PDB file of C-alpha atoms in Angstrom:
ATOM      1  CA  UNK A   1       4.791 -25.521  -4.506  1.00  0.00           C
ATOM      2  CA  UNK A   2       4.832 -22.003  -6.160  1.00  0.00           C
ATOM      3  CA  UNK A   3       8.275 -21.250  -7.601  1.00  0.00           C
ATOM      4  CA  UNK A   4       7.776 -17.575  -8.867  1.00  0.00           C
ATOM      5  CA  UNK A   5       5.074 -14.854  -9.424  1.00  0.00           C
ATOM      6  CA  UNK A   6       5.617 -12.319 -12.083  1.00  0.00           C
ATOM      7  CA  UNK A   7       3.779  -9.098 -12.507  1.00  0.00           C
ATOM      8  CA  UNK A   8       4.050  -6.776 -15.439  1.00  0.00           C
ATOM      9  CA  UNK A   9       5.105  -3.153 -15.236  1.00  0.00           C
ATOM     10  CA  UNK A  10       5.569  -0.422 -17.845  1.00  0.00           C
ATOM     11  CA  UNK A  11       7.744   1.756 -15.562  1.00  0.00           C
ATOM     12  CA  UNK A  12      10.225  -0.321 -13.703  1.00  0.00           C
ATOM     13  CA  UNK A  13      11.671   2.553 -11.552  1.00  0.00           C
ATOM     14  CA  UNK A  14       8.131   3.238 -10.133  1.00  0.00           C
ATOM     15  CA  UNK A  15       7.476  -0.455  -9.538  1.00  0.00           C
ATOM     16  CA  UNK A  16      11.138  -0.644  -8.057  1.00  0.00           C
ATOM     17  CA  UNK A  17      10.192   2.128  -5.565  1.00  0.00           C
ATOM     18  CA  UNK A  18       7.037   0.565  -4.653  1.00  0.00           C
ATOM     19  CA  UNK A  19       8.153  -3.044  -4.193  1.00  0.00           C
ATOM     20  CA  UNK A  20      11.502  -2.021  -2.414  1.00  0.00           C
ATOM     21  CA  UNK A  21       9.370  -0.448   0.181  1.00  0.00           C
ATOM     22  CA  UNK A  22       7.766  -3.938   1.024  1.00  0.00           C
ATOM     23  CA  UNK A  23       9.857  -7.057   0.035  1.00  0.00           C
ATOM     24  CA  UNK A  24      12.991  -6.361   1.846  1.00  0.00           C
ATOM     25  CA  UNK A  25      11.281  -6.216   5.015  1.00  0.00           C
ATOM     26  CA  UNK A  26      10.137  -9.676   4.289  1.00  0.00           C
ATOM     27  CA  UNK A  27      13.455 -10.941   3.500  1.00  0.00           C
ATOM     28  CA  UNK A  28      13.729 -10.524  -0.373  1.00  0.00           C
ATOM     29  CA  UNK A  29      16.988  -9.561  -1.869  1.00  0.00           C
ATOM     30  CA  UNK A  30      16.791  -7.359  -5.143  1.00  0.00           C
ATOM     31  CA  UNK A  31      18.666  -8.402  -8.337  1.00  0.00           C
ATOM     32  CA  UNK A  32      18.179  -5.810 -11.237  1.00  0.00           C
ATOM     33  CA  UNK A  33      18.951  -6.556 -14.740  1.00  0.00           C
ATOM     34  CA  UNK A  34      17.839  -5.456 -18.250  1.00  0.00           C
ATOM     35  CA  UNK A  35      14.794  -7.812 -18.028  1.00  0.00           C
ATOM     36  CA  UNK A  36      13.460  -6.178 -14.861  1.00  0.00           C
ATOM     37  CA  UNK A  37      13.503  -6.680 -11.120  1.00  0.00           C
ATOM     38  CA  UNK A  38      13.814 -10.046  -9.497  1.00  0.00           C
ATOM     39  CA  UNK A  39      13.446 -10.205  -5.693  1.00  0.00           C
ATOM     40  CA  UNK A  40      14.556 -13.653  -4.197  1.00  0.00           C
ATOM     41  CA  UNK A  41      14.531 -15.184  -0.897  1.00  0.00           C
ATOM     42  CA  UNK A  42      17.349 -17.202   0.591  1.00  0.00           C
ATOM     43  CA  UNK A  43      16.977 -20.991   0.626  1.00  0.00           C
ATOM     44  CA  UNK A  44      15.598 -22.342   3.894  1.00  0.00           C
ATOM     45  CA  UNK A  45      17.450 -24.977   5.567  1.00  0.00           C
ATOM     46  CA  UNK A  46      15.791 -28.291   4.954  1.00  0.00           C
ATOM     47  CA  UNK A  47      13.328 -26.916   2.543  1.00  0.00           C
ATOM     48  CA  UNK A  48      12.201 -29.291  -0.243  1.00  0.00           C
ATOM     49  CA  UNK A  49      12.365 -26.592  -2.839  1.00  0.00           C
ATOM     50  CA  UNK A  50      13.191 -23.044  -3.643  1.00  0.00           C
ATOM     51  CA  UNK A  51      11.455 -20.307  -1.869  1.00  0.00           C
ATOM     52  CA  UNK A  52       9.108 -18.308  -4.334  1.00  0.00           C
ATOM     53  CA  UNK A  53      10.620 -15.615  -6.279  1.00  0.00           C
ATOM     54  CA  UNK A  54       8.746 -12.370  -7.165  1.00  0.00           C
ATOM     55  CA  UNK A  55       9.605 -10.850 -10.525  1.00  0.00           C
ATOM     56  CA  UNK A  56       8.606  -7.343 -11.837  1.00  0.00           C
ATOM     57  CA  UNK A  57       9.108  -7.158 -15.625  1.00  0.00           C
ATOM     58  CA  UNK A  58       8.248  -5.319 -19.041  1.00  0.00           C
ATOM     59  CA  UNK A  59       5.856  -7.381 -20.865  1.00  0.00           C
ATOM     60  CA  UNK A  60       7.228 -10.008 -23.077  1.00  0.00           C
ATOM     61  CA  UNK A  61       5.112  -8.987 -26.160  1.00  0.00           C
ATOM     62  CA  UNK A  62       5.804  -5.307 -25.730  1.00  0.00           C
ATOM     63  CA  UNK A  63       2.154  -4.334 -25.264  1.00  0.00           C
ATOM     64  CA  UNK A  64       1.091  -2.329 -22.103  1.00  0.00           C
ATOM     65  CA  UNK A  65       1.111  -4.198 -18.873  1.00  0.00           C
ATOM     66  CA  UNK A  66      -2.252  -4.641 -17.222  1.00  0.00           C
ATOM     67  CA  UNK A  67      -3.548  -5.998 -13.946  1.00  0.00           C
ATOM     68  CA  UNK A  68      -5.669  -9.094 -14.070  1.00  0.00           C
ATOM     69  CA  UNK A  69      -9.345  -8.852 -12.679  1.00  0.00           C
ATOM     70  CA  UNK A  70      -9.357 -11.184  -9.878  1.00  0.00           C
ATOM     71  CA  UNK A  71      -5.645 -11.592  -9.645  1.00  0.00           C
ATOM     72  CA  UNK A  72      -3.759 -10.892  -6.536  1.00  0.00           C
ATOM     73  CA  UNK A  73      -0.534 -11.633  -4.820  1.00  0.00           C
ATOM     74  CA  UNK A  74      -0.573 -12.192  -1.083  1.00  0.00           C
ATOM     75  CA  UNK A  75       2.391 -11.830   1.195  1.00  0.00           C
ATOM     76  CA  UNK A  76       2.429 -13.258   4.765  1.00  0.00           C
ATOM     77  CA  UNK A  77       4.117 -10.964   7.211  1.00  0.00           C
ATOM     78  CA  UNK A  78       5.107 -11.468  10.933  1.00  0.00           C
ATOM     79  CA  UNK A  79       2.533  -9.429  12.733  1.00  0.00           C
ATOM     80  CA  UNK A  80      -0.387  -6.879  12.509  1.00  0.00           C
ATOM     81  CA  UNK A  81       2.073  -4.127  13.104  1.00  0.00           C
ATOM     82  CA  UNK A  82       3.963  -5.052  10.102  1.00  0.00           C
ATOM     83  CA  UNK A  83       0.871  -5.276   8.037  1.00  0.00           C
ATOM     84  CA  UNK A  84       0.347  -1.479   9.058  1.00  0.00           C
ATOM     85  CA  UNK A  85       3.734  -0.425   8.655  1.00  0.00           C
ATOM     86  CA  UNK A  86       4.185  -1.887   5.155  1.00  0.00           C
ATOM     87  CA  UNK A  87       0.891  -0.871   4.048  1.00  0.00           C
ATOM     88  CA  UNK A  88       1.829   2.769   5.012  1.00  0.00           C
ATOM     89  CA  UNK A  89       5.244   2.484   3.438  1.00  0.00           C
ATOM     90  CA  UNK A  90       3.692   1.081   0.128  1.00  0.00           C
ATOM     91  CA  UNK A  91       1.391   4.266   0.009  1.00  0.00           C
ATOM     92  CA  UNK A  92       4.348   6.472   0.454  1.00  0.00           C
ATOM     93  CA  UNK A  93       6.095   4.545  -2.179  1.00  0.00           C
ATOM     94  CA  UNK A  94       3.528   5.273  -4.941  1.00  0.00           C
ATOM     95  CA  UNK A  95       0.979   2.535  -4.075  1.00  0.00           C
ATOM     96  CA  UNK A  96      -2.933   3.059  -3.825  1.00  0.00           C
ATOM     97  CA  UNK A  97      -5.123   1.853  -0.963  1.00  0.00           C
ATOM     98  CA  UNK A  98      -7.465  -0.972  -1.749  1.00  0.00           C
ATOM     99  CA  UNK A  99      -8.399  -1.827   1.702  1.00  0.00           C
ATOM    100  CA  UNK A 100      -7.219  -0.506   5.010  1.00  0.00           C
ATOM    101  CA  UNK A 101      -5.346  -2.775   7.584  1.00  0.00           C
ATOM    102  CA  UNK A 102      -7.744  -4.603   9.727  1.00  0.00           C
ATOM    103  CA  UNK A 103     -10.061  -7.645  10.200  1.00  0.00           C
ATOM    104  CA  UNK A 104     -12.741  -8.614   7.678  1.00  0.00           C
ATOM    105  CA  UNK A 105     -15.953 -10.351   8.763  1.00  0.00           C
ATOM    106  CA  UNK A 106     -15.668 -12.954   6.054  1.00  0.00           C
ATOM    107  CA  UNK A 107     -12.342 -14.199   7.029  1.00  0.00           C
ATOM    108  CA  UNK A 108     -10.818 -16.248   9.991  1.00  0.00           C
ATOM    109  CA  UNK A 109     -10.887 -14.445  13.370  1.00  0.00           C
ATOM    110  CA  UNK A 110      -6.879 -13.788  13.438  1.00  0.00           C
ATOM    111  CA  UNK A 111      -6.664 -12.844   9.668  1.00  0.00           C
ATOM    112  CA  UNK A 112      -5.494  -9.262   9.765  1.00  0.00           C
ATOM    113  CA  UNK A 113      -4.954  -8.029   6.148  1.00  0.00           C
ATOM    114  CA  UNK A 114      -4.464  -4.704   4.064  1.00  0.00           C
ATOM    115  CA  UNK A 115      -4.853  -4.579   0.320  1.00  0.00           C
ATOM    116  CA  UNK A 116      -2.760  -2.325  -2.102  1.00  0.00           C
ATOM    117  CA  UNK A 117      -2.500  -1.606  -5.727  1.00  0.00           C
ATOM    118  CA  UNK A 118       1.047  -1.175  -7.032  1.00  0.00           C
ATOM    119  CA  UNK A 119       1.684   1.856  -9.560  1.00  0.00           C
ATOM    120  CA  UNK A 120       0.645  -0.616 -12.531  1.00  0.00           C
ATOM    121  CA  UNK A 121      -2.626  -1.681 -10.875  1.00  0.00           C
ATOM    122  CA  UNK A 122      -1.763  -5.079  -9.696  1.00  0.00           C
ATOM    123  CA  UNK A 123      -3.366  -6.010  -6.437  1.00  0.00           C
ATOM    124  CA  UNK A 124      -1.201  -6.997  -3.435  1.00  0.00           C
ATOM    125  CA  UNK A 125      -2.294  -8.226  -0.009  1.00  0.00           C
ATOM    126  CA  UNK A 126      -0.379  -8.225   3.189  1.00  0.00           C
ATOM    127  CA  UNK A 127      -1.610 -10.382   5.874  1.00  0.00           C
ATOM    128  CA  UNK A 128      -0.650 -11.756   9.327  1.00  0.00           C
ATOM    129  CA  UNK A 129      -2.616 -14.613  11.029  1.00  0.00           C
ATOM    130  CA  UNK A 130      -0.786 -15.048  14.346  1.00  0.00           C
ATOM    131  CA  UNK A 131      -3.168 -16.746  16.716  1.00  0.00           C
ATOM    132  CA  UNK A 132      -1.095 -15.095  19.573  1.00  0.00           C
ATOM    133  CA  UNK A 133      -2.148 -11.655  18.533  1.00  0.00           C
ATOM    134  CA  UNK A 134      -5.716 -10.121  19.209  1.00  0.00           C
ATOM    135  CA  UNK A 135      -8.375 -11.249  16.975  1.00  0.00           C
ATOM    136  CA  UNK A 136     -11.471 -10.046  15.487  1.00  0.00           C
ATOM    137  CA  UNK A 137     -14.305  -9.695  18.049  1.00  0.00           C
ATOM    138  CA  UNK A 138     -17.415 -11.785  17.575  1.00  0.00           C
TER     139      UNK A 138
END
């Protein structure tokens, strides 16, 4: 089980604006401290371990933060509408578009996804794969 994910940020205030437009809608609570931002999920009843936390922090070594090539963090959301809504909110909050909400031919028929870059350049995916919603044709 993934316990946490950390992304680096040189400008914590910009990162907070971006991630606070997304993560509270997914149930994350923000704890802010001198070491950066900690977004945590409440413990699920009967879960065998903690829900994965998401941290946004300055780099440990003090060098500029950078996004990894091929690195991406994906958040599962409730619906296709939430994918669209959160993608739009993230763009308003300082993110950049890396792929509009929609279906991709290479993915499962009900995999509805949008891609973003946070202000530091980290790639973020928002997806829904609810089989009760419309799927990709063909």
